[in-house]
Coordinates of C-alpha atoms in Angstrom, one line a residue:
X1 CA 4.6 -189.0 -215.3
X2 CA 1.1 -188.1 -216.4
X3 CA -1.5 -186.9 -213.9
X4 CA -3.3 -190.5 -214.4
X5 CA -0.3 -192.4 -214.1
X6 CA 0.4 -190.8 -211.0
X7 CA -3.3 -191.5 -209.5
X8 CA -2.7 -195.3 -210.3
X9 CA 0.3 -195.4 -208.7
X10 CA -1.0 -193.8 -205.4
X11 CA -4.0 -196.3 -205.6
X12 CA -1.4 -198.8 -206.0
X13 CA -0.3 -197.7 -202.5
X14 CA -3.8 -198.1 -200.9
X15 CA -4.6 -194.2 -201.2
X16 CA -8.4 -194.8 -201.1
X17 CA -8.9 -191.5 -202.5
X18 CA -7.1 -192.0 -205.5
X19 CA -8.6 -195.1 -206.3
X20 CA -12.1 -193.6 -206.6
X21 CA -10.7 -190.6 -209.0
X22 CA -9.5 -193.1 -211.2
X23 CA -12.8 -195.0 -211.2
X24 CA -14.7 -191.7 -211.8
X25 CA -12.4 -191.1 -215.1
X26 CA -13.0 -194.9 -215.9
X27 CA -16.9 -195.5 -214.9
X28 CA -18.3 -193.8 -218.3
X29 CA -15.7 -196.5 -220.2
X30 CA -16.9 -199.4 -218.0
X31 CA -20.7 -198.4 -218.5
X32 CA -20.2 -198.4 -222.1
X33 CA -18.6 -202.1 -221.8
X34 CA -21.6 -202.8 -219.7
X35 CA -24.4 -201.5 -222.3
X36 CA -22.6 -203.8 -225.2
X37 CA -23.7 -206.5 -222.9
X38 CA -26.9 -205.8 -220.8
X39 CA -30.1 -204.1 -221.5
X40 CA -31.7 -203.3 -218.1
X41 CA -30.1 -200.1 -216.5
X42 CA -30.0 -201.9 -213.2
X43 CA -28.1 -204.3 -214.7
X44 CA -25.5 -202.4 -216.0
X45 CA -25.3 -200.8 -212.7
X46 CA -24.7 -203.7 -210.7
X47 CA -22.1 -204.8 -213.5
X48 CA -19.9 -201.6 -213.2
X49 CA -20.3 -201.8 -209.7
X50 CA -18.7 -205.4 -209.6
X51 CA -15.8 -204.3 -211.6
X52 CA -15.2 -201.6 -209.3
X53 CA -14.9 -203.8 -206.4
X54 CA -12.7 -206.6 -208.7
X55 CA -10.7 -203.7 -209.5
X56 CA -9.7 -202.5 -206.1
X57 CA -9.5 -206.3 -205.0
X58 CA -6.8 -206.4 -207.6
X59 CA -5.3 -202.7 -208.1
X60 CA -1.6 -204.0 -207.0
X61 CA -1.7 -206.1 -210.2
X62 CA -1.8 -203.4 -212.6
X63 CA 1.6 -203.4 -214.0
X64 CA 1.8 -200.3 -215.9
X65 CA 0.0 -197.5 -214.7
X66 CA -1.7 -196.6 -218.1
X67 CA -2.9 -200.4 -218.7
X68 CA -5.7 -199.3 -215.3
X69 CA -8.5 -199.4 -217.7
X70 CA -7.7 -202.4 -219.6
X71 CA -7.5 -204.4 -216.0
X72 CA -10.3 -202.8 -214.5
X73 CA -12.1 -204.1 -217.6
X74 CA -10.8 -207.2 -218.1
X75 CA -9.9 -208.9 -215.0
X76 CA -9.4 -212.3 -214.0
X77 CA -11.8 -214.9 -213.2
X78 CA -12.7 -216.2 -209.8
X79 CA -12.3 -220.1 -209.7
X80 CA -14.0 -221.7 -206.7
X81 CA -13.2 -225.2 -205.5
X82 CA -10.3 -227.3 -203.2
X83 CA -7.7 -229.2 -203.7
X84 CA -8.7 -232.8 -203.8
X85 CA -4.9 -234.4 -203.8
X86 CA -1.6 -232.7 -203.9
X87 CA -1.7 -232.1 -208.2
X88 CA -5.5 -231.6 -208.6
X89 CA -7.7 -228.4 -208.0
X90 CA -11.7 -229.0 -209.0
X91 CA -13.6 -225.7 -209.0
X92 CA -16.4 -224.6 -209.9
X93 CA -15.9 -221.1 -212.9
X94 CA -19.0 -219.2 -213.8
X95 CA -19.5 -217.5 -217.6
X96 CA -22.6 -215.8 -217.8
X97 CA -24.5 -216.2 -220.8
X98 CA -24.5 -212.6 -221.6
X99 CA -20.5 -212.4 -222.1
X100 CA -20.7 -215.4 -225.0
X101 CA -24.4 -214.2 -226.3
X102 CA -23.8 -210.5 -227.8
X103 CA -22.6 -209.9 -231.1
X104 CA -21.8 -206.6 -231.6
X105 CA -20.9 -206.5 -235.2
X106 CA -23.8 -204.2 -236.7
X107 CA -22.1 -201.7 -234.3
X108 CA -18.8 -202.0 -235.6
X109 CA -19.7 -201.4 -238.7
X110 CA -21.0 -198.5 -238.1
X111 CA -18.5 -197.5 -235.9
X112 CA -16.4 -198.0 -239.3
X113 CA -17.9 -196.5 -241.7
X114 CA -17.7 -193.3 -239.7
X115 CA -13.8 -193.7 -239.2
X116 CA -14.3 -193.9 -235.5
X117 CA -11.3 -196.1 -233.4
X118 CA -12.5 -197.3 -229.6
X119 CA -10.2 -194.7 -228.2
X120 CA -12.0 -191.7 -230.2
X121 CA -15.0 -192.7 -228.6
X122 CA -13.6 -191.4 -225.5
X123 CA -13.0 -188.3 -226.6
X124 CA -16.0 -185.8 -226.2
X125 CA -18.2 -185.1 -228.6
X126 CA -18.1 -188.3 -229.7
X127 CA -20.9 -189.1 -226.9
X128 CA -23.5 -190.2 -230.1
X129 CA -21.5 -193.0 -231.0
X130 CA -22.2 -194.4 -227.4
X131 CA -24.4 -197.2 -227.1
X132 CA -27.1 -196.5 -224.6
X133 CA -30.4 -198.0 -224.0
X134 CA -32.0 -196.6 -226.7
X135 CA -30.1 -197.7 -229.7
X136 CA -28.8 -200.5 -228.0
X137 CA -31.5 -202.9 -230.0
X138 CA -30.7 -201.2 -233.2
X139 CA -26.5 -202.3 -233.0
X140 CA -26.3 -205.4 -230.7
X141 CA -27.9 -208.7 -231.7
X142 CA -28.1 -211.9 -229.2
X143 CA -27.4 -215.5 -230.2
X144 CA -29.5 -218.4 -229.3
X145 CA -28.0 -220.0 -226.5
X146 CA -28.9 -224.4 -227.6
X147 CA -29.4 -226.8 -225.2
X148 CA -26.1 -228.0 -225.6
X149 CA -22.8 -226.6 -227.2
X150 CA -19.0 -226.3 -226.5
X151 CA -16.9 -224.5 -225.0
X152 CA -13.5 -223.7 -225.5
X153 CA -11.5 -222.9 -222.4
X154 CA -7.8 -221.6 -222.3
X155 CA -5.9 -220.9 -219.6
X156 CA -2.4 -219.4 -218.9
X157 CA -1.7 -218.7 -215.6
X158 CA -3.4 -219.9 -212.0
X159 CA -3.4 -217.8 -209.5
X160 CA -4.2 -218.9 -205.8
X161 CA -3.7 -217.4 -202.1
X162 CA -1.2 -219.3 -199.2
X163 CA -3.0 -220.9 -196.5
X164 CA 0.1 -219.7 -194.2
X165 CA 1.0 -215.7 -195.9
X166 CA 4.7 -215.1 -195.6
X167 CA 6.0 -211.9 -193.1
X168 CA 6.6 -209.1 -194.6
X169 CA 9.7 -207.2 -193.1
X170 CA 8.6 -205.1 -191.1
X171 CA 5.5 -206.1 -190.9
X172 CA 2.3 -204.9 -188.2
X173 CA 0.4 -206.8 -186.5
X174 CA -3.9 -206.6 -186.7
X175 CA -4.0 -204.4 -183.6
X176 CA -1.1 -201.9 -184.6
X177 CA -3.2 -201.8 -188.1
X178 CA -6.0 -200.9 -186.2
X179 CA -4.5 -198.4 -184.1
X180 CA -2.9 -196.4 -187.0
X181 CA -4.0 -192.9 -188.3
X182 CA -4.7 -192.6 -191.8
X183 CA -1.4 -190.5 -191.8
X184 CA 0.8 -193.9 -190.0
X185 CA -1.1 -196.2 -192.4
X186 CA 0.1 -194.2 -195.5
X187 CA 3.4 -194.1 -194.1
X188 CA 4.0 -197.4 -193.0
X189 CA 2.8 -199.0 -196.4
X190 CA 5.5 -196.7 -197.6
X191 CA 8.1 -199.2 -196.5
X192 CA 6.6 -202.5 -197.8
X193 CA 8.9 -203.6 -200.5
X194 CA 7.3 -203.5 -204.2
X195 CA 7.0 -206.9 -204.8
X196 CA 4.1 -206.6 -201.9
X197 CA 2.0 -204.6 -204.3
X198 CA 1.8 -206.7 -207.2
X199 CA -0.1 -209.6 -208.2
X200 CA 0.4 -212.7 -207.6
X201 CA 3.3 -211.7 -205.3
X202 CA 5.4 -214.2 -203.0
X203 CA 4.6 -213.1 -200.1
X204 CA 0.1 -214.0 -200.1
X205 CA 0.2 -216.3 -203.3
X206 CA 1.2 -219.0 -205.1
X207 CA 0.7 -219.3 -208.5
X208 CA 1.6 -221.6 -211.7
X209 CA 1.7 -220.6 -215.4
X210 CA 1.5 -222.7 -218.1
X211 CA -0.8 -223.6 -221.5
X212 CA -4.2 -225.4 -220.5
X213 CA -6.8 -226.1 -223.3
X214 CA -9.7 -227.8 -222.6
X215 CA -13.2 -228.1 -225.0
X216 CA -16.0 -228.5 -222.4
X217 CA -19.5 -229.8 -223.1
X218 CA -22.6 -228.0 -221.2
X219 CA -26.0 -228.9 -221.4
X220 CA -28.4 -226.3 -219.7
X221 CA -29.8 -227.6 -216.6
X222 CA -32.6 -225.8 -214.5
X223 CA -34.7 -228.3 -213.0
X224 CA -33.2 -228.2 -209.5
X225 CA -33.1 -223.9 -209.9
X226 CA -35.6 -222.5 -207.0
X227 CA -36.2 -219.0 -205.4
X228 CA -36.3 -218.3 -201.5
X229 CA -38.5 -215.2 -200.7
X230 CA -36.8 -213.5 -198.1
X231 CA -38.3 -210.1 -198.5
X232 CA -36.5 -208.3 -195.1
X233 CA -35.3 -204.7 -194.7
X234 CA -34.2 -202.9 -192.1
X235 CA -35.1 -199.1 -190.6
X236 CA -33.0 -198.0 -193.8
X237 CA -34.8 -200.0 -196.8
X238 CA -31.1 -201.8 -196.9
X239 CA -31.9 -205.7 -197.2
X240 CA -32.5 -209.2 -199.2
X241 CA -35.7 -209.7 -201.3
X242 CA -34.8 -213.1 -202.5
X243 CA -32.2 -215.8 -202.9
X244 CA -32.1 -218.2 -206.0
X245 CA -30.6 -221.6 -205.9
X246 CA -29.5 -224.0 -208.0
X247 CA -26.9 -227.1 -208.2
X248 CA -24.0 -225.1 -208.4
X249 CA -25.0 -221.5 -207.6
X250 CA -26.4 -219.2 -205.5
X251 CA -27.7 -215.5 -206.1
X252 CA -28.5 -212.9 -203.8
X253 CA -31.3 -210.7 -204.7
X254 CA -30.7 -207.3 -202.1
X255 CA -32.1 -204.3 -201.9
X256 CA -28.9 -201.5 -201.3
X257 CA -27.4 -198.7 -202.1
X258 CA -24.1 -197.9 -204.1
X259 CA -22.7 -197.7 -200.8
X260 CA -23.1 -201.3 -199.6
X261 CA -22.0 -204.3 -200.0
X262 CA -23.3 -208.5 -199.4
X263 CA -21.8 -211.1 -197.1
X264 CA -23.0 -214.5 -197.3
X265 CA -22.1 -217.2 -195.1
X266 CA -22.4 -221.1 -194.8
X267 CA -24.0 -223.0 -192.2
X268 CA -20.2 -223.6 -190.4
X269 CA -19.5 -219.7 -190.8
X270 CA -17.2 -219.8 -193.7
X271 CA -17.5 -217.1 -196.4
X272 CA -19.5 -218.3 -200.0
X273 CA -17.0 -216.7 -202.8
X274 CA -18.6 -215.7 -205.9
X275 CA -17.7 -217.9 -208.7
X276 CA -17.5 -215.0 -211.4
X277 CA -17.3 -211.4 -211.8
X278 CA -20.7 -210.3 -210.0
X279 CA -20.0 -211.0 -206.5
X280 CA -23.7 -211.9 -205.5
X281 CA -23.4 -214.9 -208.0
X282 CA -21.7 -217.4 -205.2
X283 CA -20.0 -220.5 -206.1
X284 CA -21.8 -223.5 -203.6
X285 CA -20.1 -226.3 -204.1
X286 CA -18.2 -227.9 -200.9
X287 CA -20.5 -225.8 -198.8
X288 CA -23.4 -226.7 -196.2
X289 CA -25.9 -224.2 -197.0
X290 CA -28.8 -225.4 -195.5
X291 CA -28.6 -222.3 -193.4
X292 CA -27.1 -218.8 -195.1
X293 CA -26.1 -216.0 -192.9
X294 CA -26.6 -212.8 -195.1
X295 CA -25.2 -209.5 -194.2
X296 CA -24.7 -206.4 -196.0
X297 CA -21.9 -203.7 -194.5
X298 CA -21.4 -200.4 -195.6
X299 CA -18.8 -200.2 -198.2
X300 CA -15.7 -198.1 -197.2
X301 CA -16.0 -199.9 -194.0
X302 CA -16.3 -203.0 -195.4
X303 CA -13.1 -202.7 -197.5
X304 CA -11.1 -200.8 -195.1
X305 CA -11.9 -202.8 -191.7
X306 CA -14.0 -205.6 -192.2
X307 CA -12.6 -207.3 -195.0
X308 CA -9.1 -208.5 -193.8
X309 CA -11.2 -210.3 -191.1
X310 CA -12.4 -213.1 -193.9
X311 CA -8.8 -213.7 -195.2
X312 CA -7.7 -217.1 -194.3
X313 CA -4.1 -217.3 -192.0
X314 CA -5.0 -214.1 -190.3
X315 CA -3.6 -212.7 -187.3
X316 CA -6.9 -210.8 -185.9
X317 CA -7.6 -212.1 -183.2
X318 CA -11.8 -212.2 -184.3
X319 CA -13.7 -214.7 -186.7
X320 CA -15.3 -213.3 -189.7
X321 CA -18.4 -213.6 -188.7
X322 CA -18.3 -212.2 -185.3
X323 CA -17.1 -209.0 -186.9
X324 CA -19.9 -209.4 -189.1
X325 CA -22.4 -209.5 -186.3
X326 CA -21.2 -206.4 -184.4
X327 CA -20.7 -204.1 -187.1
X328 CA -22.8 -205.3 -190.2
X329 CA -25.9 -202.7 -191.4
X330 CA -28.5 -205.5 -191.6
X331 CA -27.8 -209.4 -190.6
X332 CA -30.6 -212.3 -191.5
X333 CA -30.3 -216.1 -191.6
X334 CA -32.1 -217.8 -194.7
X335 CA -33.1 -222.0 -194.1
X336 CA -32.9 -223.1 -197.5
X337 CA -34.0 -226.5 -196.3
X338 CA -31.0 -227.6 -198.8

């Protein structure tokens, strides 16, 4: 098995540390993705960072080691909503306009007529076929987004999490987690049985495949679209300049590092998923947001002790959002007057 195979497979197994050597092999591949797409370096930034986080969310789905990059690129969509009767889910599925807007064809042209494949670009030497921020105008045209058009949506498979996760055999509880060395923790996942590490698996989802086409029209709408100033830091720099709201959205404007990540909360306490790939775009429907609770953890922390606290059907012992409090970077509560 190649070195890279090997990496996946021990990121597979929740080996932290080979996770982020795979993403330092894959980051120039998912800033190039990025650049077909967005223009303004921060941008980009934020984009590979949210496929980073996607991609460890969802590492135990990669099925074949070598398809990593593929998945880390093109991962699934986040569909926010509830069940409104025992057969019918409405949610709420954000496209940004710059994933349907870019056409890239001038650049593939060119990319043909000097015999150069995707893959070679990879390869170095090769790095002045990249598209960067300078010649990014010169191969990548936009399309004018109309008032109103159509959209053709096709589905395959649905993919959703168990109110009530089965037991694993063998399973710990929170507090044995908790009390583990790194060394126990890398043991004990060890004996969880495969079928724990992929995705969907029985065990934390439930999921239905099948052929769904459906040809939606959108008309743009704005006029209900505001922004709340916030404009808070803490000691560090770390915290929210703004929030923008609109009938279906909201979007955290923060001011972070690479090394943090954003928490929002509804006025009950329950977590606001994001309703796409960049996880400060949050899906609003179906929640009271006349007051946010906004906090931003540090990463590693986040993932590796925080996280697990926001799952619904945990054994923890703690809400979410008292974990937040205690251990959070920088907390603030936003009246939206919603």
């Amino acid at each position: 098995m190649s070195t890279f195979n090997t990496m996946v497979r021990r990121a597979k197994r929740g080996d932290a540390e080979a996770f982020i050597s795979l993403i330092e092999e894959c980051r120039m591949t998912l800033r190039r993705v990025a650049l077909g797409y967005l223009r303004n370096e921060e941008d980009v930034a934020d984009a590979v960072q949210d496929t980073i986080l996607d991609a460890y969310e969802h590492i135990g789905s990669v099925k074949k080691e070598e398809y990593f990059k593929t998945d880390a690129i093109q991962a699934s969509r986040h569909i926010d909503g509830k069940f409104v009767d025992a057969h019918t889910f409405e949610g709420i599925l954000r496209i940004d306009y710059s994933e349907i807007n870019a056409d890239d064809s001038r650049y593939q042209q060119m990319l043909d007529s000097a015999g150069i494949t995707p893959e070679d670009i990879k390869q170095p030497g090769n790095e002045a076929f990249w598209l960067t921020d300078e010649n990014y105008a010169q191969y990548i045209d936009h399309y004018e987004i109309p008032e109103t058009f159509t959209v053709k949506l096709d589905i395959s498979n649905i993919v959703g999490n168990l109110a009530e996760p089965l037991p694993v055999e063998g399973a710990r509880s929170g507090e044995e987690l908790e009390r583990m060395t790194d060394e126990e923790w890398e043991a004990y996942m060890k004996t969880l049985p495969q079928e724990w590490y992929e995705y969907p698996n029985r065990y934390q989802n439930w999921w239905q495949e099948g052929s769904w086409s459906y040809n939606l029209t959108v008309t743009q709408k704005d006029s209900a679209s505001r922004v709340i100033e916030v404009n808070q830091t803490n000691e560090a720099g770390i915290g929210v300049k703004s929030i923008e709201l609109s009938s279906v959205e909201m979007t955290l404007n923060t001011i972070e590092d690479s090394d943090t990540i954003a928490v929002a909360l509804d006025a009950d306490g329950n977590k606001i998923e994001n309703g796409g790939s960049n996880v400060y775009e949050l899906a609003i429907e179906g929640h009271d947001i006349s007051r946010v609770y906004i906090y931003i953890c540090d990463w590693d922390e986040y993932m590796d002790e925080i996280k697990g606290y926001g799952v619904p059907g945990n054994d923890l012992g703690r809400s979410f959002q008292e974990v937040l409090e205690e251990r959070a970077l920088f907390r603030t509560v936003v009246e939206t007057g919603a």
